[in-house]
XYZ file of N, CA and C in Angstrom:
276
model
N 7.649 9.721 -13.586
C 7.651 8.518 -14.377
C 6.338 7.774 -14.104
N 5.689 7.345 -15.128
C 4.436 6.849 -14.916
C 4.546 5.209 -15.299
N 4.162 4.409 -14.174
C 4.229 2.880 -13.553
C 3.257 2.324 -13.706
N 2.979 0.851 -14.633
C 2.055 0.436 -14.451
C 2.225 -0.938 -13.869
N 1.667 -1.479 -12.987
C 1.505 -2.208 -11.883
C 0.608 -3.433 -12.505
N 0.895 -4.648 -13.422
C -0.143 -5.082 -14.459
C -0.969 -5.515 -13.094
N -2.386 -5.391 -13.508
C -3.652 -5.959 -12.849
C -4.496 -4.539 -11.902
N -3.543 -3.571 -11.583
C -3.464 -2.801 -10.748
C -3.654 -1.286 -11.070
N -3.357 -0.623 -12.567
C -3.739 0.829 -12.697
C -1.989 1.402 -13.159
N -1.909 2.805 -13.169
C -1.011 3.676 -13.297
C -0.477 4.060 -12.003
N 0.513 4.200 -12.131
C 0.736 5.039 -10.079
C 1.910 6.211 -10.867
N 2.471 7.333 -10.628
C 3.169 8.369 -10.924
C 4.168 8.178 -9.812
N 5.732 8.030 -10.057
C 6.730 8.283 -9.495
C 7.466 9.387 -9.456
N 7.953 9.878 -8.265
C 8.974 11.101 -8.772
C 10.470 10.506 -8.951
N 11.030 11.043 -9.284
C 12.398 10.626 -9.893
C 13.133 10.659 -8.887
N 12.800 11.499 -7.949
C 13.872 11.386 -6.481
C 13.390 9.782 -5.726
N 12.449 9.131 -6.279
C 12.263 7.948 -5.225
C 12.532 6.794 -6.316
N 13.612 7.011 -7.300
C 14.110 5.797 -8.486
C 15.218 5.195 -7.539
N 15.812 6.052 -6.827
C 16.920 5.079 -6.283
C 16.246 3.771 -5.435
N 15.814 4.537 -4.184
C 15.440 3.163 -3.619
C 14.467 2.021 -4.028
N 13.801 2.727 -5.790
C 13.117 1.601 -5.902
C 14.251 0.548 -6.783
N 15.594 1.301 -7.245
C 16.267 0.625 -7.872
C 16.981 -0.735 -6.903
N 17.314 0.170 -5.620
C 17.710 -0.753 -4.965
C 17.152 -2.105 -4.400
N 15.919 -1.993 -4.800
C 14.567 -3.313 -4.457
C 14.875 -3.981 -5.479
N 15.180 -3.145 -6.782
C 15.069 -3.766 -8.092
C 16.184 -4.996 -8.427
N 17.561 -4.076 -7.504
C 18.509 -4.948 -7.756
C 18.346 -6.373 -6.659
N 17.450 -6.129 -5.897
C 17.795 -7.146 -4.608
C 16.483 -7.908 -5.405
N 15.886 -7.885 -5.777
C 14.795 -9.117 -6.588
C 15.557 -9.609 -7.465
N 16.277 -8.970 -8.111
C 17.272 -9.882 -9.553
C 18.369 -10.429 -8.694
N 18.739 -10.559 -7.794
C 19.805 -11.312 -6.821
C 18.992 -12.726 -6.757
N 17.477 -12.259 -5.836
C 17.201 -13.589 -5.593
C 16.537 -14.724 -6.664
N 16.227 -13.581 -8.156
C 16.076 -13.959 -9.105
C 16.999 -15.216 -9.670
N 18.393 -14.703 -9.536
C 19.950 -15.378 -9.980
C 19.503 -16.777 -9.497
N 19.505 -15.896 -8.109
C 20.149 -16.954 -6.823
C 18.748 -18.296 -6.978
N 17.861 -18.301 -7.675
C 16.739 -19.582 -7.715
C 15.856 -19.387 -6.312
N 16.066 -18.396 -5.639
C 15.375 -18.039 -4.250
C 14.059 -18.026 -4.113
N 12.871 -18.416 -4.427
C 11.696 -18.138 -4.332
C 11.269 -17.750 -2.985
N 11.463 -17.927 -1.999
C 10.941 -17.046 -0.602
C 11.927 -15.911 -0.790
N 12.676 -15.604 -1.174
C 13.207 -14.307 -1.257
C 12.813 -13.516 -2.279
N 12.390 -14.069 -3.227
C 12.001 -13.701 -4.660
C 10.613 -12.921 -4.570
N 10.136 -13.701 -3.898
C 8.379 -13.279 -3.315
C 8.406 -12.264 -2.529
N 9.645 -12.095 -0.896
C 9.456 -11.230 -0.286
C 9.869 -10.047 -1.257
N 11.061 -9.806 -1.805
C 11.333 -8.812 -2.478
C 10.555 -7.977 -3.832
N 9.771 -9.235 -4.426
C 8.457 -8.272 -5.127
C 7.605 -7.747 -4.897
N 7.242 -8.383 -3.366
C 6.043 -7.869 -2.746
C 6.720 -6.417 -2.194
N 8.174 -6.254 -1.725
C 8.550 -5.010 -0.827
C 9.185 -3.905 -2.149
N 9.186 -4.597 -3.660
C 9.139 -3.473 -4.695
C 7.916 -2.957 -4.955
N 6.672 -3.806 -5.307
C 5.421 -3.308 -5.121
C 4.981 -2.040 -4.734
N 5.099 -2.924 -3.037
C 4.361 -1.908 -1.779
C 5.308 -0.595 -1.764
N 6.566 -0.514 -2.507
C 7.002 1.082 -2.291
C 6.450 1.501 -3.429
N 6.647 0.874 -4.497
C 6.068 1.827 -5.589
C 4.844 2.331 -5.169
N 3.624 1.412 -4.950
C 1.906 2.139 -4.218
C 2.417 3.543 -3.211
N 3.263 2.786 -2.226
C 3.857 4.141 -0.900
C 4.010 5.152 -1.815
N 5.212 5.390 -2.626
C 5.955 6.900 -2.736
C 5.008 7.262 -4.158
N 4.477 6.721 -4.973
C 3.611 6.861 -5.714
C 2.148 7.490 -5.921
N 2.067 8.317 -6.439
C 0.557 8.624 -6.676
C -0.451 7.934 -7.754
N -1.015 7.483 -7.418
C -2.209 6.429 -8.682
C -2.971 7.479 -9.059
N -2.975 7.265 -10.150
C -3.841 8.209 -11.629
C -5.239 7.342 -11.460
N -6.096 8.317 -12.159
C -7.295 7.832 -12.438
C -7.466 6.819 -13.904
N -8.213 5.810 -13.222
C -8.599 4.539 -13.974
C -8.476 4.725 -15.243
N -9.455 6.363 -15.774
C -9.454 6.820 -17.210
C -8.359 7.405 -17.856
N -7.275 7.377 -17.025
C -6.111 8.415 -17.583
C -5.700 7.722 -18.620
N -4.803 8.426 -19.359
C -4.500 8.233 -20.698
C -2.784 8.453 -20.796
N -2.118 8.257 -19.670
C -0.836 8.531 -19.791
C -0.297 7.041 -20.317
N 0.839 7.555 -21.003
C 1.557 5.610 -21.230
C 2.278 5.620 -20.553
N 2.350 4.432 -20.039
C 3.207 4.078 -19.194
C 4.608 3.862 -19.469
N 5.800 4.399 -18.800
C 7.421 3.872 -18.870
C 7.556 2.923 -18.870
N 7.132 2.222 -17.761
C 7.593 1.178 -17.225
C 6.354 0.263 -16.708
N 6.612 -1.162 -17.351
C 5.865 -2.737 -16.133
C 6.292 -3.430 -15.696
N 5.464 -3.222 -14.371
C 5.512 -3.869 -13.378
C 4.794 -5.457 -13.122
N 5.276 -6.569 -12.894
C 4.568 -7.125 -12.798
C 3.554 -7.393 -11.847
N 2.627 -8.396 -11.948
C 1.377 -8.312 -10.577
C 2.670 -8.632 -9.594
N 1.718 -8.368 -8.510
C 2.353 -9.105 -6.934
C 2.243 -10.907 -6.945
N 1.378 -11.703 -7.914
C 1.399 -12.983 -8.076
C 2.205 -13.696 -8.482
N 2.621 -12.761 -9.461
C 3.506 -13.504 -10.951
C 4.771 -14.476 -10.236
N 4.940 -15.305 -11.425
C 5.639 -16.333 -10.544
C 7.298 -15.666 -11.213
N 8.464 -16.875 -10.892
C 10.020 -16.513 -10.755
C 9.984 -16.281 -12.372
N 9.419 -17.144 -12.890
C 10.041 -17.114 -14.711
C 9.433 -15.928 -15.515
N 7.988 -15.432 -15.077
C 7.343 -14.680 -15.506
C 8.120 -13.044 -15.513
N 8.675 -13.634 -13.841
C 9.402 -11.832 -13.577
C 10.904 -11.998 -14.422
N 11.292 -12.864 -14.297
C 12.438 -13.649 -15.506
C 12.786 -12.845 -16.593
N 11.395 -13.571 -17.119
C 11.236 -12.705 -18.602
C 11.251 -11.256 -18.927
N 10.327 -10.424 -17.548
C 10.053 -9.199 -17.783
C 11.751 -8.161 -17.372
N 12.682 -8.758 -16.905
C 13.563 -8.441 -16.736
C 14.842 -7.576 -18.104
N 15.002 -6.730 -17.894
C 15.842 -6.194 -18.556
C 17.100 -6.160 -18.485
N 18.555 -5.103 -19.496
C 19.195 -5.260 -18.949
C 19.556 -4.213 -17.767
N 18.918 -3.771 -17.400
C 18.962 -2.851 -16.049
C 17.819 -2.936 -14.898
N 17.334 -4.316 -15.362
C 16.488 -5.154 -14.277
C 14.805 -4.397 -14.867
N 14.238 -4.668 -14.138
C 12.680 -4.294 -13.718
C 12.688 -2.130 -13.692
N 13.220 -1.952 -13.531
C 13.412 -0.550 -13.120
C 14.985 0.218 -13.525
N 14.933 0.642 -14.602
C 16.172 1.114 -15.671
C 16.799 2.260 -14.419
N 18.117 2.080 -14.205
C 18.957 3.459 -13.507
C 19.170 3.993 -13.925
C-alpha cells in the first residue's frame, strides 16, 4: 500500500504491518473524540514514526498514487478531524 505522508514523500507499506498501524489509528481517533490534544499529538506523532519504521520511502520522482493521506506530523486536532474517515485515518 503506498502512503503519502503530506509534506513528506511516498513511503510503501506491507499489508502485514496494517494492523498495528490500525491500532495507532484507532487510539488517535479516541483521543480525537475524547478533545485530548497531548494525547492527540503523542499518538500522531507514534502513527507517523511507524509508518517511516515499517515503511519503505519511494523516490521523490516516483509516480505511484497514493492509497492513502496522511497528515503532516504538525497538523492540528480539526485538520486531522476532517481527514478522518469512516474507518479512521487508515481503512481495516
Amino acid at each position: 500500500m503506498i502512503v503519502r505522508i503530506m509534506g513528506e514523500g511516498q513511503i510503501d507499506i506491507a499489508s502485514a504491518d496494517l494492523d498495528v498501524l490500525n491500532t495507532l489509528d484507532a487510539e488517535l481517533e479516541s483521543a480525537i473524540e475524547a478533545g485530548e490534544e497531548e494525547a492527540f499529538r503523542t499518538r500522531l506523532h507514534a502513527l507517523l514514526d511507524k509508518v517511516r519504521h515499517v515503511g519503505r520511502a519511494l523516490p521523490d520522482d516516483s509516480l505511484e498514487s497514493s492509497e492513502l493521506i496522511l497528515p503532516p506530523a504538525d497538523a492540528s486536532m480539526d485538520e486531522v478531524r476532517e481527514m478522518l474517515g469512516n474507518e479512521g485515518l487508515i481503512p481495516g
